[in-house]
Short mmCIF file of C-alpha atoms in Angstrom, two decimals:
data_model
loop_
_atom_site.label_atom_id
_atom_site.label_comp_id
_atom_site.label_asym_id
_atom_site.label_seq_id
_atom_site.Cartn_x
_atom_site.Cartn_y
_atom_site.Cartn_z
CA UNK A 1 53.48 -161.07 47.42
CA UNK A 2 54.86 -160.63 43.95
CA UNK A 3 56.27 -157.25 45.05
CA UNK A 4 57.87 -158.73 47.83
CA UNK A 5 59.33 -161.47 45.89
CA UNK A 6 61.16 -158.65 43.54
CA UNK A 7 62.48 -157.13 46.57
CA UNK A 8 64.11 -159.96 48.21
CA UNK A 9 65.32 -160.55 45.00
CA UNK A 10 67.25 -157.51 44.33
CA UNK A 11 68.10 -157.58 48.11
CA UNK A 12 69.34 -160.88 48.01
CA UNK A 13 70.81 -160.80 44.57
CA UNK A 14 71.24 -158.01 42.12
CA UNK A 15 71.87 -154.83 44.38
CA UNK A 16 75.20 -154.82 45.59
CA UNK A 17 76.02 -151.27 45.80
CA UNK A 18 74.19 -149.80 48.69
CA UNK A 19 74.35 -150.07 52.58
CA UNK A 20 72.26 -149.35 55.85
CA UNK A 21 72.33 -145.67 57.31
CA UNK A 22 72.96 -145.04 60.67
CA UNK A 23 70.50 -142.23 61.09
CA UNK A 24 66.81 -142.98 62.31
CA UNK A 25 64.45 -140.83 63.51
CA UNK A 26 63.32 -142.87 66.21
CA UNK A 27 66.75 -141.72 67.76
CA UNK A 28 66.17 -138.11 66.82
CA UNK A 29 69.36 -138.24 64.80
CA UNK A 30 69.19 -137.25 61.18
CA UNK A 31 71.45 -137.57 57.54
CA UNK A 32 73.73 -134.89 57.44
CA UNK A 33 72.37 -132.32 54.77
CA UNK A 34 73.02 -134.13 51.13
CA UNK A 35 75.19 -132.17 49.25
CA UNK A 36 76.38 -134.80 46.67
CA UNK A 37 74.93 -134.37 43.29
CA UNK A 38 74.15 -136.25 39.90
CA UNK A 39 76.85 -136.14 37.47
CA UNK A 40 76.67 -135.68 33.50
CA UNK A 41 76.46 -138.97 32.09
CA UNK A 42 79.80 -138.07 30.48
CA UNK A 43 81.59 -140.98 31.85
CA UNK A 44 81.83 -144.65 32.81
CA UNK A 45 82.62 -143.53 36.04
CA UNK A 46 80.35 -140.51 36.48
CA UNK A 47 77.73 -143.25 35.77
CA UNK A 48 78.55 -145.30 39.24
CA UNK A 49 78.79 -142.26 40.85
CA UNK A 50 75.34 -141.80 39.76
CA UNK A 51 74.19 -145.45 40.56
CA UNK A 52 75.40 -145.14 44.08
CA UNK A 53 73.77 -141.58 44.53
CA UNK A 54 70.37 -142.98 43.08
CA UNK A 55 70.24 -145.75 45.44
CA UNK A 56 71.31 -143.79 48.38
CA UNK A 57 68.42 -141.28 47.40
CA UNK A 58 65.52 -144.18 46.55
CA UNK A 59 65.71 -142.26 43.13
CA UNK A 60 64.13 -144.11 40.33
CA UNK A 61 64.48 -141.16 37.70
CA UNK A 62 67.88 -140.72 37.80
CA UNK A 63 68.53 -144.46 37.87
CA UNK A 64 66.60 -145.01 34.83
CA UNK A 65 68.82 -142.97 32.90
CA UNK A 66 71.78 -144.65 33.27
CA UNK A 67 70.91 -147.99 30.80
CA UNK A 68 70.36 -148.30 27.69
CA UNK A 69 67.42 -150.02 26.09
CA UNK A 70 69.43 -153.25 25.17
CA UNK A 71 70.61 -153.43 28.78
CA UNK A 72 70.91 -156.92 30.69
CA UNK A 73 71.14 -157.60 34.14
CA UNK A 74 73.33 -161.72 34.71
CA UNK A 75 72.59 -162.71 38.05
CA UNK A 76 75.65 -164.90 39.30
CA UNK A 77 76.52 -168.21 38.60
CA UNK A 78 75.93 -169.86 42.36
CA UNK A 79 72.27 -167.90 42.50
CA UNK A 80 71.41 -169.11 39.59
CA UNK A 81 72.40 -172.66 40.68
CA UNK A 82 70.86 -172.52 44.10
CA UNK A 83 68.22 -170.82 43.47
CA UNK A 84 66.20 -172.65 40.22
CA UNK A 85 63.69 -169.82 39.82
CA UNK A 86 65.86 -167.34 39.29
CA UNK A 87 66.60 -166.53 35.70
CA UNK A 88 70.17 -166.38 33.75
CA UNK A 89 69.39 -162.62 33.16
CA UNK A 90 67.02 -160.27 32.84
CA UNK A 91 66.56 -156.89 30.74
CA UNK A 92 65.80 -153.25 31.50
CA UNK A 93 62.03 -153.44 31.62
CA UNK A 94 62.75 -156.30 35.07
CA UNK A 95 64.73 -154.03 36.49
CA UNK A 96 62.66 -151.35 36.44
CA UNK A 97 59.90 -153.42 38.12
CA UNK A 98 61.80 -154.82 40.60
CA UNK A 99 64.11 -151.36 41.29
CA UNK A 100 61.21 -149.40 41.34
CA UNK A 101 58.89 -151.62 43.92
CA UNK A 102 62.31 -151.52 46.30
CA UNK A 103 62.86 -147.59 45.66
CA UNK A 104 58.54 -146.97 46.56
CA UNK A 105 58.34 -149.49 49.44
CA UNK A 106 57.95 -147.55 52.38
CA UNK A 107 59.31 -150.13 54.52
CA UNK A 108 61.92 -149.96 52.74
CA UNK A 109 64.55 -147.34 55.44
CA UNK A 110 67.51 -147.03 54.51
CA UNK A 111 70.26 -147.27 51.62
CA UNK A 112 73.96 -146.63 51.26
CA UNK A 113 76.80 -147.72 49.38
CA UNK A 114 80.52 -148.54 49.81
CA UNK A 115 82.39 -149.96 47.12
CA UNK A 116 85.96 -149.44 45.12
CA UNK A 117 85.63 -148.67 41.50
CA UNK A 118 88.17 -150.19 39.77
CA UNK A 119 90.18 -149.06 36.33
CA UNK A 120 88.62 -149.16 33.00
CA UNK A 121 89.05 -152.32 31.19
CA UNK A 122 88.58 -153.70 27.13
CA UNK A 123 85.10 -155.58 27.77
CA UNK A 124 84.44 -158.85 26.05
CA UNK A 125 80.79 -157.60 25.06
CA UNK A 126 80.36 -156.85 21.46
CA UNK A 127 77.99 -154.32 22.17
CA UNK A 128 80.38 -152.75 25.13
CA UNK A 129 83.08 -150.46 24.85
CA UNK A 130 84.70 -150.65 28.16
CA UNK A 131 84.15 -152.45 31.64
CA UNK A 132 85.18 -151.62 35.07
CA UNK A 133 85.35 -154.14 37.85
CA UNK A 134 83.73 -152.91 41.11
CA UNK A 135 84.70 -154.90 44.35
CA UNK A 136 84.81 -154.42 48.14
CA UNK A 137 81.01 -154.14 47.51
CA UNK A 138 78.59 -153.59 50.93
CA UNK A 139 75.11 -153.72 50.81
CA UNK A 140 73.28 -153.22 54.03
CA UNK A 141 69.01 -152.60 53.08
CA UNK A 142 67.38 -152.03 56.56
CA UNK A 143 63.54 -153.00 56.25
CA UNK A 144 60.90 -152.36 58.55
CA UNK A 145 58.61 -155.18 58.72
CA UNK A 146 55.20 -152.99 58.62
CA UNK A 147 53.53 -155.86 61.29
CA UNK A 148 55.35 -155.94 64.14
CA UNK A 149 57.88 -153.04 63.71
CA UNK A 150 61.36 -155.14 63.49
CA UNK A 151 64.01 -153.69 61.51
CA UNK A 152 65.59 -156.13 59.80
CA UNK A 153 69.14 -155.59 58.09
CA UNK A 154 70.19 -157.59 54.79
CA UNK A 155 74.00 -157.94 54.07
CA UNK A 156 75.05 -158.36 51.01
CA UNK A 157 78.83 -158.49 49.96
CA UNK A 158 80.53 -159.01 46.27
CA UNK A 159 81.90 -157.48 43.21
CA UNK A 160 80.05 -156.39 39.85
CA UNK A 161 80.97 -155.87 36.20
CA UNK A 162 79.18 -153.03 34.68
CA UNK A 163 79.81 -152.79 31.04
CA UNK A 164 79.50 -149.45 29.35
CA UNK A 165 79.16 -148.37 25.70
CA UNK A 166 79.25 -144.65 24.52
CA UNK A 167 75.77 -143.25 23.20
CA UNK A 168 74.94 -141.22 19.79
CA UNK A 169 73.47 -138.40 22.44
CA UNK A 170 75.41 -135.76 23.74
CA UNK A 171 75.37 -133.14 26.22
CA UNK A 172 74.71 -128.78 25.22
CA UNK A 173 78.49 -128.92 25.56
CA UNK A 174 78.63 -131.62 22.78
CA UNK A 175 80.36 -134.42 25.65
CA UNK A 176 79.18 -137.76 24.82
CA UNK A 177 77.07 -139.55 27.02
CA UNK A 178 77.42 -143.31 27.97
CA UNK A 179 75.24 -146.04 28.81
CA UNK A 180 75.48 -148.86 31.21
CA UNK A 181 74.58 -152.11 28.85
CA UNK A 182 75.80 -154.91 31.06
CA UNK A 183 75.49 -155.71 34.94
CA UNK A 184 77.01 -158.98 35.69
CA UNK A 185 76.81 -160.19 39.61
CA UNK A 186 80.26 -161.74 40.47
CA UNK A 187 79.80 -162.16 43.96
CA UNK A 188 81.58 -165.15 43.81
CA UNK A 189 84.69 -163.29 43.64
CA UNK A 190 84.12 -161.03 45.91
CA UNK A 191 85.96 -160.34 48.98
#
């Protein structure tokens, strides 16, 4: 139950960057070979890439590796409000329970993401060096409930600051590598 909790949770409030798949194998039809693949962490925006591409793929590794230790997660304003057991915020080690029980749950079909990434902004986190605002945000999470078979699709629509900050670690090249330190939900100003 407490697994289930999580996953409405992120479903309902923290994962706006992924959206159903039209491909099931019930209909014989299947995902078009992937050919997409993880970036260097060289870059704010080679990290959403990456965030999108791990939640398309259900991959926990590679999603782990985009935050830093110090990372928090602010749920909006209006779920915080309406909801009175959510928290403010949480930190890394809550989103790796919650991401993780969502990524493993077999019920759990299908995940895509469409989103625009916006331009890199100054952000007003002291332990941030830059922000980017991402709107247009569609999140469709098809679950299969494992009793009677329905498919159920959650829609979720918003925006999202993620907050980066450049990391002492560096790639064989010598590039830096960034972190993601911030997630704020702003689907409140979301289209």
């Amino acid at each position: 139950m407490q697994n289930l909790k999580a996953i409405r949770w992120i479903i309902l409030l923290i994962i706006p960057l992924v959206a159903g798949c039209p491909w099931s194998t019930e209909s014989g039809k299947l995902p078009p070979p992937v050919t997409e693949k993880f970036l260097e962490r060289t870059s704010p925006e080679n990290l959403l890439h990456n965030f999108g591409l791990a939640w398309e793929r259900k991959n926990f590794e590679e999603y782990i590796l985009l935050f830093s230790e110090d990372y928090t997660f602010f749920f909006s304003d209006v779920d915080v409000e309406e909801h009175p057991d959510i928290p403010p915020s949480w930190g890394l080690e809550q989103d790796k329970e919650a991401t993780r029980g969502l990524f493993e749950d077999t019920n759990v079909e299908d995940v895509e993401l469409d989103w625009v990434v916006g331009p890199r902004e100054e952000s007003e986190f002291a332990q941030a060096d830059v922000k980017i605002l991402v709107t247009n945000i569609y999140l469709t999470v098809n679950i299969r409930d494992p009793e009677d078979g329905v498919l159920t699709t959650n829609i979720i629509q918003g925006a999202a600051d993620f907050h980066f900050r450049k990391t002492e670690e560096t790639t064989a090249e010598g590039d830096t590598l960034w972190h993601i330190v911030v997630w704020k939900d702003l689907t409140t100003v979301g289209p």
